Amino acid sequence: RRTKLWAKELLKVAAIAIVIIGISLYYISQQKNMLVSSMNTVSVPAGQRIDLTLPDGTIVSMNSMSELQYPVMFDETRRVKLKGEAYFKVTHNEKSPFIVEANDYGVEVLGTTFNINADADNFTASLIEGKVKVFNLNNKEESFILNPNEEVVLQQGKLVTQLINDFDIFRWKDGLFCFKNTSLDKLFPQIEKYYDVKIINLTGNTSTSKELSGKIRISEGIEHALRVLLKDTNLT
């Protein structure tokens, strides 16, 4: 009789414990869902750049005039959204793919190093280490597997793969403005982005079509950059 009473009390305690555990698990699940759905947004204004560490330890270097959205807590898939340019060093996790969505395209990795430039209608994904899959978010049949030193570029509305011919262009993350065989007209938009200025060529001089190559430390200022760029042109 005492055994039956003891078992009955034990069942009551067990039932209460099950209810408490169930409520706790539900609360934890709801909190996790809230964290996964809650998004952080980091925006970098013109003339600045930042380094950011994501919840999984992935390091992101963000260029000027870029924006990154990522959840407070990652779910099974680590998914972020990028506008502009960023350099990623992804923490390896074979059970949790890392996906960057930029414009109409996605880049999926497990752990690697790559650069994405998605300004306006431009899209370029360049692989430094590891392996990535680049795909069209609206057409999964349009996809490419990149190996190190390869990149995919958007040309006339289609993705095209090619070898990376200049790794210096990724040194913006080290504070260097690098360019190779580039006309001054095409350099002006980059100068505006790095130094938060607006450049207007009032001379009408066609010498801006001359191709230039060089490296400029961004921290030395706009005046130094212009002196370096204009010394081989007829512009003043």
Coordinates of N, CA and C in Angstrom, one line a residue:
R1 N 0.8 -1.2 0.0 CA 0.0 0.0 0.0 C 0.9 1.3 0.0
R2 N 1.9 1.2 0.8 CA 2.8 2.4 0.9 C 3.5 2.5 -0.5
T3 N 3.9 1.4 -1.1 CA 4.5 1.4 -2.4 C 3.7 2.1 -3.4
K4 N 2.4 1.7 -3.4 CA 1.4 2.3 -4.3 C 1.3 3.8 -4.1
L5 N 1.3 4.3 -2.9 CA 1.2 5.7 -2.6 C 2.4 6.4 -3.1
W6 N 3.6 5.8 -2.8 CA 4.9 6.4 -3.2 C 4.9 6.5 -4.7
A7 N 4.5 5.4 -5.4 CA 4.5 5.4 -6.9 C 3.5 6.5 -7.4
K8 N 2.4 6.6 -6.8 CA 1.4 7.6 -7.2 C 2.0 9.1 -7.1
E9 N 2.7 9.3 -5.9 CA 3.3 10.6 -5.7 C 4.4 10.9 -6.7
L10 N 5.2 9.8 -7.0 CA 6.2 9.9 -8.0 C 5.7 10.2 -9.4
L11 N 4.6 9.6 -9.8 CA 4.0 9.9 -11.0 C 3.5 11.4 -11.1
K12 N 3.0 11.9 -10.0 CA 2.6 13.3 -10.0 C 3.8 14.2 -10.2
V13 N 4.9 13.9 -9.5 CA 6.1 14.7 -9.6 C 6.6 14.6 -11.1
A14 N 6.6 13.4 -11.6 CA 7.1 13.2 -13.0 C 6.2 14.0 -14.0
A15 N 4.9 14.0 -13.8 CA 4.0 14.7 -14.7 C 4.3 16.2 -14.6
I16 N 4.5 16.7 -13.4 CA 4.8 18.1 -13.2 C 6.1 18.5 -13.9
A17 N 7.1 17.6 -13.7 CA 8.4 17.8 -14.3 C 8.3 17.8 -15.8
I18 N 7.5 16.9 -16.4 CA 7.4 16.8 -17.8 C 6.7 18.1 -18.4
V19 N 5.7 18.6 -17.6 CA 5.1 19.9 -18.0 C 6.1 21.0 -18.0
I20 N 6.9 21.1 -16.9 CA 7.8 22.2 -16.8 C 8.9 22.1 -17.9
I21 N 9.4 20.9 -18.2 CA 10.4 20.7 -19.2 C 9.8 21.1 -20.6
G22 N 8.6 20.6 -20.8 CA 7.9 21.0 -22.1 C 7.8 22.5 -22.3
I23 N 7.4 23.2 -21.2 CA 7.2 24.6 -21.3 C 8.6 25.3 -21.5
S24 N 9.6 24.8 -20.8 CA 10.9 25.3 -21.0 C 11.5 25.1 -22.4
L25 N 11.3 23.9 -22.9 CA 11.8 23.6 -24.3 C 11.0 24.5 -25.3
Y26 N 9.7 24.7 -25.1 CA 8.9 25.5 -26.0 C 9.4 27.0 -25.9
Y27 N 9.7 27.5 -24.7 CA 10.2 28.8 -24.5 C 11.6 29.0 -25.2
I28 N 12.5 28.0 -25.0 CA 13.8 28.1 -25.6 C 13.7 28.1 -27.1
S29 N 12.8 27.2 -27.7 CA 12.6 27.1 -29.1 C 12.1 28.5 -29.6
Q30 N 11.1 29.1 -28.9 CA 10.6 30.4 -29.4 C 11.6 31.4 -29.3
Q31 N 12.5 31.4 -28.3 CA 13.6 32.4 -28.2 C 14.6 32.2 -29.3
K32 N 14.9 30.9 -29.6 CA 15.8 30.7 -30.7 C 15.2 31.2 -32.0
N33 N 13.9 30.9 -32.3 CA 13.3 31.4 -33.5 C 13.3 32.9 -33.6
M34 N 13.1 33.6 -32.5 CA 13.2 35.0 -32.4 C 14.6 35.5 -32.8
L35 N 15.6 34.8 -32.2 CA 17.0 35.3 -32.5 C 17.4 35.0 -34.0
V36 N 16.9 33.8 -34.5 CA 17.2 33.5 -35.9 C 16.5 34.5 -36.8
S37 N 15.3 34.9 -36.5 CA 14.6 35.8 -37.4 C 14.9 37.3 -37.2
S38 N 15.6 37.6 -36.0 CA 16.0 39.0 -35.8 C 17.3 39.2 -36.6
M39 N 17.3 40.3 -37.3 CA 18.4 40.6 -38.2 C 19.2 41.8 -37.7
N40 N 20.5 41.7 -37.8 CA 21.4 42.9 -37.6 C 21.7 43.4 -39.0
T41 N 21.8 44.7 -39.0 CA 22.2 45.4 -40.3 C 23.4 46.3 -40.0
V42 N 24.5 46.1 -40.7 CA 25.7 47.0 -40.6 C 25.9 47.7 -41.9
S43 N 25.9 49.0 -41.9 CA 26.1 49.8 -43.1 C 27.4 50.6 -42.9
V44 N 28.2 50.7 -44.0 CA 29.5 51.4 -44.0 C 29.3 52.6 -44.9
P45 N 29.5 53.8 -44.4 CA 29.4 55.0 -45.3 C 30.6 55.2 -46.2
A46 N 30.4 56.1 -47.1 CA 31.5 56.4 -48.0 C 32.7 56.9 -47.3
G47 N 33.9 56.5 -47.7 CA 35.1 56.9 -47.0 C 35.5 56.1 -45.8
Q48 N 34.8 55.0 -45.5 CA 35.2 54.2 -44.4 C 35.1 52.7 -44.8
R49 N 35.7 51.9 -43.9 CA 35.6 50.4 -44.1 C 35.7 49.8 -42.7
I50 N 35.1 48.6 -42.5 CA 35.2 48.0 -41.1 C 35.4 46.5 -41.3
D51 N 35.9 45.9 -40.2 CA 36.0 44.5 -40.0 C 34.9 44.0 -39.0
L52 N 34.3 42.9 -39.3 CA 33.1 42.5 -38.5 C 33.3 41.0 -38.3
T53 N 33.0 40.5 -37.0 CA 33.0 39.1 -36.7 C 31.5 38.6 -36.5
L54 N 31.1 37.7 -37.3 CA 29.7 37.2 -37.2 C 29.6 36.2 -36.1
P55 N 28.3 35.8 -35.7 CA 28.1 34.9 -34.6 C 28.8 33.6 -34.6
D56 N 29.1 33.1 -35.9 CA 29.8 31.8 -36.0 C 31.4 31.9 -36.1
G57 N 31.8 33.2 -35.9 CA 33.3 33.4 -36.0 C 33.8 33.8 -37.3
T58 N 32.9 33.8 -38.4 CA 33.3 34.3 -39.7 C 33.7 35.7 -39.6
I59 N 34.8 36.1 -40.3 CA 35.3 37.4 -40.3 C 35.0 38.1 -41.7
V60 N 34.4 39.2 -41.6 CA 34.0 40.0 -42.8 C 34.6 41.3 -42.8
S61 N 35.3 41.7 -43.9 CA 35.8 43.0 -44.1 C 34.9 43.7 -45.1
M62 N 34.3 44.8 -44.7 CA 33.3 45.5 -45.5 C 33.9 46.8 -46.1
N63 N 33.8 46.9 -47.4 CA 34.3 48.1 -48.1 C 33.3 49.3 -48.0
S64 N 33.7 50.5 -48.4 CA 32.9 51.7 -48.3 C 31.6 51.5 -49.1
M65 N 30.5 52.1 -48.6 CA 29.2 52.1 -49.2 C 28.7 50.7 -49.4
S66 N 28.9 49.8 -48.3 CA 28.4 48.5 -48.3 C 27.5 48.2 -47.1
E67 N 26.6 47.2 -47.3 CA 25.6 46.9 -46.2 C 25.5 45.4 -46.1
L68 N 25.5 44.9 -44.8 CA 25.4 43.5 -44.6 C 24.3 43.2 -43.6
Q69 N 23.4 42.3 -43.9 CA 22.4 41.8 -43.0 C 22.7 40.4 -42.6
Y70 N 22.6 40.1 -41.2 CA 22.8 38.8 -40.8 C 22.0 38.5 -39.5
P71 N 21.6 37.3 -39.2 CA 20.8 37.1 -38.0 C 21.6 37.1 -36.7
V72 N 20.9 37.4 -35.6 CA 21.5 37.5 -34.3 C 22.1 36.1 -34.0
M73 N 21.4 35.0 -34.4 CA 21.9 33.7 -34.2 C 21.6 32.9 -35.5
F74 N 22.6 32.1 -35.9 CA 22.5 31.3 -37.2 C 21.7 30.1 -36.9
D75 N 20.9 29.6 -37.9 CA 20.2 28.4 -37.9 C 21.0 27.3 -38.5
E76 N 20.4 26.2 -39.1 CA 21.2 25.2 -39.7 C 21.9 25.7 -40.9
T77 N 21.4 26.7 -41.6 CA 22.0 27.4 -42.7 C 22.4 28.8 -42.3
R78 N 23.7 29.1 -42.5 CA 24.2 30.5 -42.2 C 24.0 31.3 -43.4
R79 N 23.0 32.2 -43.3 CA 22.6 33.0 -44.5 C 22.7 34.5 -44.2
V80 N 23.4 35.2 -45.1 CA 23.6 36.7 -44.9 C 23.2 37.3 -46.3
K81 N 22.9 38.7 -46.2 CA 22.6 39.4 -47.4 C 23.6 40.6 -47.5
L82 N 24.1 40.8 -48.7 CA 25.2 41.8 -49.0 C 24.8 42.8 -50.1
K83 N 25.0 44.1 -49.8 CA 25.0 45.1 -50.8 C 26.3 45.8 -50.8
G84 N 27.0 45.8 -52.0 CA 28.3 46.5 -52.0 C 29.4 45.4 -52.1
E85 N 30.5 45.7 -51.4 CA 31.7 44.8 -51.5 C 32.1 44.3 -50.1
A86 N 32.5 43.0 -50.0 CA 32.9 42.5 -48.8 C 33.9 41.3 -49.0
Y87 N 34.8 41.1 -48.1 CA 35.8 40.0 -48.2 C 35.5 39.1 -47.0
F88 N 35.2 37.8 -47.3 CA 34.8 36.9 -46.3 C 35.9 35.8 -46.0
K89 N 36.1 35.6 -44.7 CA 36.9 34.4 -44.2 C 35.9 33.6 -43.4
V90 N 35.4 32.5 -44.0 CA 34.2 31.8 -43.4 C 34.8 30.7 -42.5
T91 N 34.2 30.6 -41.3 CA 34.5 29.6 -40.3 C 34.0 28.2 -40.9
H92 N 34.8 27.2 -40.9 CA 34.4 25.9 -41.5 C 33.4 25.2 -40.6
N93 N 32.3 24.8 -41.2 CA 31.3 24.0 -40.5 C 30.6 23.2 -41.6
E94 N 31.0 21.9 -41.8 CA 30.4 21.1 -42.9 C 28.9 20.8 -42.7
K95 N 28.4 21.0 -41.5 CA 27.0 20.7 -41.2 C 26.1 22.0 -41.4
S96 N 26.8 23.1 -41.6 CA 26.0 24.3 -41.7 C 26.6 25.2 -42.9
P97 N 26.0 25.1 -44.1 CA 26.5 25.9 -45.2 C 26.4 27.4 -45.0
F98 N 27.3 28.1 -45.5 CA 27.3 29.6 -45.4 C 26.9 30.1 -46.8
I99 N 25.8 30.9 -46.8 CA 25.3 31.4 -48.1 C 25.3 33.0 -48.0
V100 N 25.9 33.6 -49.0 CA 25.8 35.0 -49.2 C 24.9 35.3 -50.3
E101 N 23.8 36.1 -50.1 CA 22.9 36.6 -51.1 C 23.3 38.0 -51.5
A102 N 23.5 38.2 -52.8 CA 23.9 39.6 -53.3 C 23.2 39.8 -54.6
N103 N 22.4 40.9 -54.7 CA 21.6 41.1 -55.9 C 20.8 39.9 -56.2
D104 N 20.9 39.3 -57.4 CA 20.1 38.2 -57.7 C 20.9 36.9 -57.6
Y105 N 22.0 36.9 -56.9 CA 22.9 35.7 -56.9 C 23.3 35.3 -55.5
G106 N 23.6 34.1 -55.4 CA 24.1 33.5 -54.1 C 25.4 32.8 -54.3
V107 N 26.2 32.8 -53.1 CA 27.4 32.1 -53.1 C 27.4 31.2 -51.9
E108 N 27.5 29.9 -52.1 CA 27.4 28.9 -51.0 C 28.8 28.3 -50.7
V109 N 29.2 28.2 -49.4 CA 30.5 27.7 -49.0 C 30.3 26.9 -47.7
L110 N 31.3 26.1 -47.4 CA 31.4 25.5 -46.1 C 32.4 26.2 -45.2
G111 N 33.5 26.5 -45.8 CA 34.6 27.3 -45.1 C 35.7 27.7 -46.1
T112 N 35.8 29.0 -46.3 CA 36.7 29.4 -47.4 C 37.0 30.9 -47.3
T113 N 37.7 31.4 -48.3 CA 38.0 32.9 -48.3 C 37.7 33.4 -49.7
F114 N 36.8 34.4 -49.8 CA 36.4 34.9 -51.1 C 36.0 36.4 -51.0
N115 N 35.9 37.0 -52.1 CA 35.5 38.4 -52.2 C 34.2 38.6 -53.1
I116 N 33.3 39.4 -52.7 CA 32.1 39.6 -53.5 C 31.9 41.1 -53.7
N117 N 31.7 41.5 -54.9 CA 31.5 42.9 -55.3 C 30.1 43.0 -56.0
A118 N 29.1 43.5 -55.3 CA 27.8 43.6 -55.8 C 27.2 45.0 -55.7
D119 N 27.9 45.9 -56.4 CA 27.5 47.3 -56.5 C 26.4 47.5 -57.6
A120 N 25.3 48.0 -57.3 CA 24.2 48.3 -58.3 C 24.0 47.0 -59.2
D121 N 24.2 47.2 -60.5 CA 24.0 46.0 -61.4 C 25.2 45.2 -61.6
N122 N 26.2 45.4 -60.8 CA 27.5 44.7 -61.0 C 27.4 43.5 -60.0
F123 N 28.0 42.4 -60.4 CA 28.2 41.2 -59.5 C 29.5 40.5 -59.9
T124 N 30.4 40.3 -58.9 CA 31.6 39.6 -59.1 C 31.9 38.8 -57.9
A125 N 32.1 37.5 -58.0 CA 32.5 36.7 -56.9 C 33.9 36.1 -57.2
S126 N 34.9 36.4 -56.3 CA 36.2 35.9 -56.6 C 36.7 35.0 -55.5
L127 N 37.2 33.8 -55.8 CA 37.6 32.8 -54.8 C 39.1 32.8 -54.6
I128 N 39.5 33.0 -53.3 CA 40.9 33.0 -52.9 C 41.3 31.6 -52.4
E129 N 40.5 31.0 -51.5 CA 40.8 29.7 -51.0 C 39.6 28.9 -50.9
G130 N 39.7 27.6 -51.0 CA 38.6 26.7 -50.8 C 37.8 26.4 -52.1
K131 N 36.5 26.3 -51.9 CA 35.6 26.0 -53.1 C 34.3 26.6 -52.8
V132 N 33.6 27.2 -53.8 CA 32.3 27.8 -53.6 C 31.4 27.5 -54.8
K133 N 30.1 27.5 -54.5 CA 29.1 27.4 -55.6 C 28.4 28.7 -55.7
V134 N 28.4 29.3 -57.0 CA 27.8 30.5 -57.3 C 26.5 30.2 -58.1
F135 N 25.4 30.7 -57.7 CA 24.1 30.4 -58.4 C 23.2 31.6 -58.5
N136 N 22.3 31.5 -59.5 CA 21.3 32.5 -59.7 C 20.1 32.1 -58.7
L137 N 19.7 33.1 -57.9 CA 18.6 32.9 -56.9 C 17.3 32.6 -57.6
N138 N 17.1 33.1 -58.8 CA 15.9 32.9 -59.6 C 15.9 31.8 -60.6
N139 N 17.1 31.3 -60.8 CA 17.3 30.2 -61.7 C 18.4 29.3 -61.3
K140 N 18.1 28.2 -60.5 CA 19.1 27.4 -59.9 C 19.9 26.6 -60.9
E141 N 19.4 26.5 -62.2 CA 20.2 25.8 -63.2 C 21.4 26.6 -63.6
E142 N 21.4 28.0 -63.4 CA 22.5 28.8 -63.7 C 23.4 28.8 -62.5
S143 N 24.4 27.9 -62.4 CA 25.3 27.8 -61.3 C 26.7 27.4 -61.7
F144 N 27.7 27.7 -60.9 CA 29.1 27.4 -61.2 C 29.8 27.0 -60.0
I145 N 30.7 26.1 -60.1 CA 31.6 25.7 -59.0 C 33.0 26.4 -59.3
L146 N 33.4 27.2 -58.3 CA 34.7 27.9 -58.5 C 35.8 27.2 -57.7
N147 N 37.0 27.2 -58.3 CA 38.2 26.7 -57.6 C 39.0 27.9 -57.3
P148 N 40.1 27.8 -56.4 CA 40.9 28.9 -56.1 C 41.5 29.6 -57.3
N149 N 41.5 31.0 -57.2 CA 42.0 31.9 -58.3 C 41.1 32.0 -59.5
E150 N 39.8 31.6 -59.3 CA 38.8 31.8 -60.3 C 37.7 32.8 -59.8
E151 N 37.0 33.4 -60.7 CA 36.0 34.3 -60.3 C 34.9 34.2 -61.4
V152 N 33.7 34.6 -60.9 CA 32.5 34.6 -61.9 C 32.1 36.1 -61.9
V153 N 31.8 36.6 -63.2 CA 31.5 38.0 -63.4 C 30.2 38.1 -64.2
L154 N 29.4 39.0 -63.8 CA 28.1 39.3 -64.6 C 28.4 40.1 -65.8
Q155 N 28.2 39.5 -67.0 CA 28.4 40.3 -68.2 C 27.2 40.1 -69.1
Q156 N 26.6 41.3 -69.5 CA 25.4 41.3 -70.3 C 24.3 40.4 -69.8
G157 N 24.1 40.4 -68.5 CA 23.0 39.7 -67.9 C 23.3 38.2 -67.6
K158 N 24.5 37.7 -67.9 CA 24.9 36.3 -67.7 C 26.2 36.2 -66.9
L159 N 26.3 35.1 -66.1 CA 27.5 34.9 -65.4 C 28.5 34.2 -66.2
V160 N 29.8 34.7 -66.1 CA 30.9 34.2 -66.9 C 32.1 33.9 -66.0
T161 N 32.7 32.8 -66.1 CA 33.9 32.4 -65.2 C 35.1 32.8 -65.9
Q162 N 36.1 33.2 -65.1 CA 37.4 33.6 -65.6 C 38.5 33.5 -64.5
L163 N 39.8 33.5 -64.9 CA 40.8 33.5 -63.9 C 41.0 34.9 -63.3
I164 N 41.4 35.0 -62.0 CA 41.6 36.3 -61.4 C 43.0 36.8 -61.9
N165 N 43.0 37.9 -62.5 CA 44.3 38.4 -63.1 C 45.0 39.4 -62.2
D166 N 44.4 39.9 -61.2 CA 45.0 40.9 -60.3 C 44.5 40.8 -58.9
F167 N 45.3 40.2 -58.0 CA 44.8 40.0 -56.6 C 45.0 41.3 -55.8
D168 N 45.7 42.3 -56.3 CA 45.9 43.6 -55.6 C 44.5 44.3 -55.4
I169 N 43.6 44.1 -56.3 CA 42.3 44.8 -56.1 C 41.6 44.4 -54.8
F170 N 42.0 43.3 -54.2 CA 41.3 42.9 -52.9 C 42.0 43.6 -51.7
R171 N 43.1 44.4 -52.0 CA 43.8 45.0 -50.9 C 43.2 46.2 -50.3
W172 N 42.0 46.5 -50.8 CA 41.2 47.6 -50.2 C 41.0 47.3 -48.7
K173 N 40.9 46.0 -48.3 CA 40.7 45.6 -46.9 C 41.9 45.9 -46.1
D174 N 43.1 46.1 -46.7 CA 44.3 46.5 -46.0 C 44.5 48.1 -46.1
G175 N 43.5 48.8 -46.7 CA 43.7 50.2 -46.7 C 44.4 50.7 -48.0
L176 N 44.5 49.9 -49.0 CA 45.1 50.3 -50.3 C 44.2 50.4 -51.4
F177 N 44.2 51.4 -52.2 CA 43.5 51.6 -53.4 C 44.3 51.2 -54.5
C178 N 44.1 50.0 -55.1 CA 44.9 49.5 -56.2 C 44.2 49.5 -57.5
F179 N 44.9 49.8 -58.6 CA 44.3 49.7 -59.9 C 45.3 49.4 -60.9
K180 N 44.9 48.8 -62.0 CA 45.8 48.3 -63.1 C 45.2 48.5 -64.4
N181 N 45.9 49.2 -65.3 CA 45.4 49.5 -66.6 C 43.9 50.0 -66.6
T182 N 43.7 51.0 -65.9 CA 42.3 51.6 -65.7 C 42.3 53.0 -66.1
S183 N 41.3 53.4 -66.8 CA 41.2 54.9 -67.2 C 40.8 55.7 -66.0
L184 N 41.1 57.0 -66.1 CA 40.8 57.9 -65.0 C 39.2 58.0 -64.8
D185 N 38.5 57.9 -66.0 CA 37.1 58.0 -65.9 C 36.5 56.9 -65.1
K186 N 37.1 55.7 -65.2 CA 36.6 54.6 -64.4 C 37.1 54.6 -62.9
L187 N 38.2 55.3 -62.7 CA 38.7 55.4 -61.3 C 37.9 56.4 -60.5
F188 N 37.3 57.4 -61.2 CA 36.6 58.5 -60.4 C 35.5 57.9 -59.5
P189 N 34.7 56.9 -59.9 CA 33.7 56.4 -59.0 C 34.3 55.7 -57.8
Q190 N 35.5 55.1 -57.9 CA 36.1 54.5 -56.8 C 36.7 55.5 -55.8
I191 N 37.2 56.6 -56.4 CA 37.7 57.7 -55.6 C 36.5 58.3 -54.8
E192 N 35.4 58.5 -55.4 CA 34.2 59.0 -54.7 C 33.8 58.1 -53.5
K193 N 33.9 56.8 -53.8 CA 33.5 55.8 -52.7 C 34.5 55.8 -51.6
Y194 N 35.8 55.8 -51.9 CA 36.8 55.7 -50.8 C 37.0 57.0 -50.0
Y195 N 36.7 58.2 -50.7 CA 37.0 59.4 -50.0 C 35.7 60.3 -49.7
D196 N 34.6 59.7 -50.1 CA 33.3 60.4 -49.8 C 33.3 61.8 -50.4
V197 N 33.6 61.9 -51.7 CA 33.6 63.2 -52.5 C 32.8 63.0 -53.8
K198 N 32.5 64.1 -54.4 CA 31.9 64.1 -55.7 C 32.9 64.7 -56.7
I199 N 33.2 64.0 -57.8 CA 34.2 64.5 -58.8 C 33.5 64.9 -60.1
I200 N 33.7 66.1 -60.5 CA 33.1 66.6 -61.8 C 34.2 67.1 -62.7
N201 N 34.4 66.5 -63.9 CA 35.4 66.9 -64.8 C 34.8 68.0 -65.7
L202 N 35.2 69.2 -65.5 CA 34.7 70.4 -66.2 C 35.6 70.7 -67.4
T203 N 36.7 70.1 -67.6 CA 37.7 70.4 -68.6 C 37.3 69.9 -70.0
G204 N 36.5 68.8 -70.0 CA 36.2 68.2 -71.3 C 37.4 67.5 -71.9
N205 N 38.4 67.3 -71.2 CA 39.7 66.8 -71.7 C 39.6 65.3 -71.8
T206 N 39.9 64.7 -73.0 CA 39.7 63.3 -73.3 C 40.9 62.5 -72.8
S207 N 41.9 63.2 -72.1 CA 43.0 62.4 -71.6 C 42.7 61.5 -70.5
T208 N 41.4 61.6 -70.0 CA 41.0 60.7 -68.9 C 40.9 59.3 -69.4
S209 N 41.0 59.1 -70.7 CA 40.9 57.7 -71.2 C 42.2 57.0 -71.1
K210 N 43.3 57.7 -70.7 CA 44.6 57.1 -70.5 C 44.5 56.0 -69.4
E211 N 45.1 54.8 -69.6 CA 45.1 53.8 -68.6 C 46.2 54.0 -67.6
L212 N 45.9 53.8 -66.3 CA 46.8 54.0 -65.3 C 46.9 52.8 -64.4
S213 N 48.0 52.7 -63.7 CA 48.3 51.6 -62.8 C 49.0 52.1 -61.6
G214 N 48.6 51.6 -60.4 CA 49.3 52.0 -59.2 C 48.6 51.6 -57.9
K215 N 49.2 52.0 -56.8 CA 48.7 51.7 -55.5 C 48.8 53.0 -54.6
I216 N 47.7 53.3 -53.9 CA 47.6 54.5 -53.1 C 47.0 54.1 -51.7
R217 N 47.7 54.5 -50.7 CA 47.2 54.3 -49.3 C 46.1 55.3 -49.1
I218 N 44.9 54.7 -48.8 CA 43.7 55.5 -48.7 C 43.8 56.6 -47.6
S219 N 44.5 56.2 -46.5 CA 44.6 57.0 -45.3 C 45.3 58.3 -45.6
E220 N 46.1 58.4 -46.7 CA 46.9 59.6 -47.0 C 46.0 60.7 -47.5
G221 N 44.8 60.5 -47.8 CA 43.8 61.5 -48.1 C 43.6 61.8 -49.6
I222 N 42.5 62.5 -49.9 CA 42.1 62.7 -51.3 C 43.1 63.6 -52.1
E223 N 43.7 64.6 -51.4 CA 44.7 65.4 -52.2 C 45.9 64.6 -52.7
H224 N 46.4 63.7 -51.8 CA 47.5 62.9 -52.2 C 47.1 62.0 -53.4
A225 N 45.9 61.4 -53.3 CA 45.4 60.5 -54.3 C 45.3 61.2 -55.6
L226 N 44.7 62.4 -55.6 CA 44.6 63.1 -56.9 C 45.9 63.5 -57.5
R227 N 46.9 63.9 -56.6 CA 48.2 64.3 -57.1 C 48.8 63.1 -57.9
V228 N 48.7 61.9 -57.3 CA 49.3 60.7 -57.9 C 48.6 60.4 -59.2
L229 N 47.3 60.5 -59.2 CA 46.5 60.1 -60.4 C 46.7 61.1 -61.5
L230 N 46.8 62.4 -61.2 CA 46.8 63.4 -62.3 C 48.2 63.7 -62.8
K231 N 49.2 63.2 -62.2 CA 50.6 63.6 -62.6 C 50.9 63.2 -64.0
D232 N 50.3 62.1 -64.4 CA 50.5 61.6 -65.8 C 49.4 61.9 -66.8
T233 N 48.6 62.9 -66.4 CA 47.5 63.4 -67.3 C 47.7 64.9 -67.5
N234 N 46.8 65.4 -68.4 CA 46.8 66.8 -68.7 C 45.8 67.6 -67.9
L235 N 45.1 66.9 -67.0 CA 44.1 67.5 -66.1 C 44.8 68.2 -65.0
T236 N 44.1 69.4 -64.6 CA 44.7 70.1 -63.4 C 43.5 70.4 -62.5

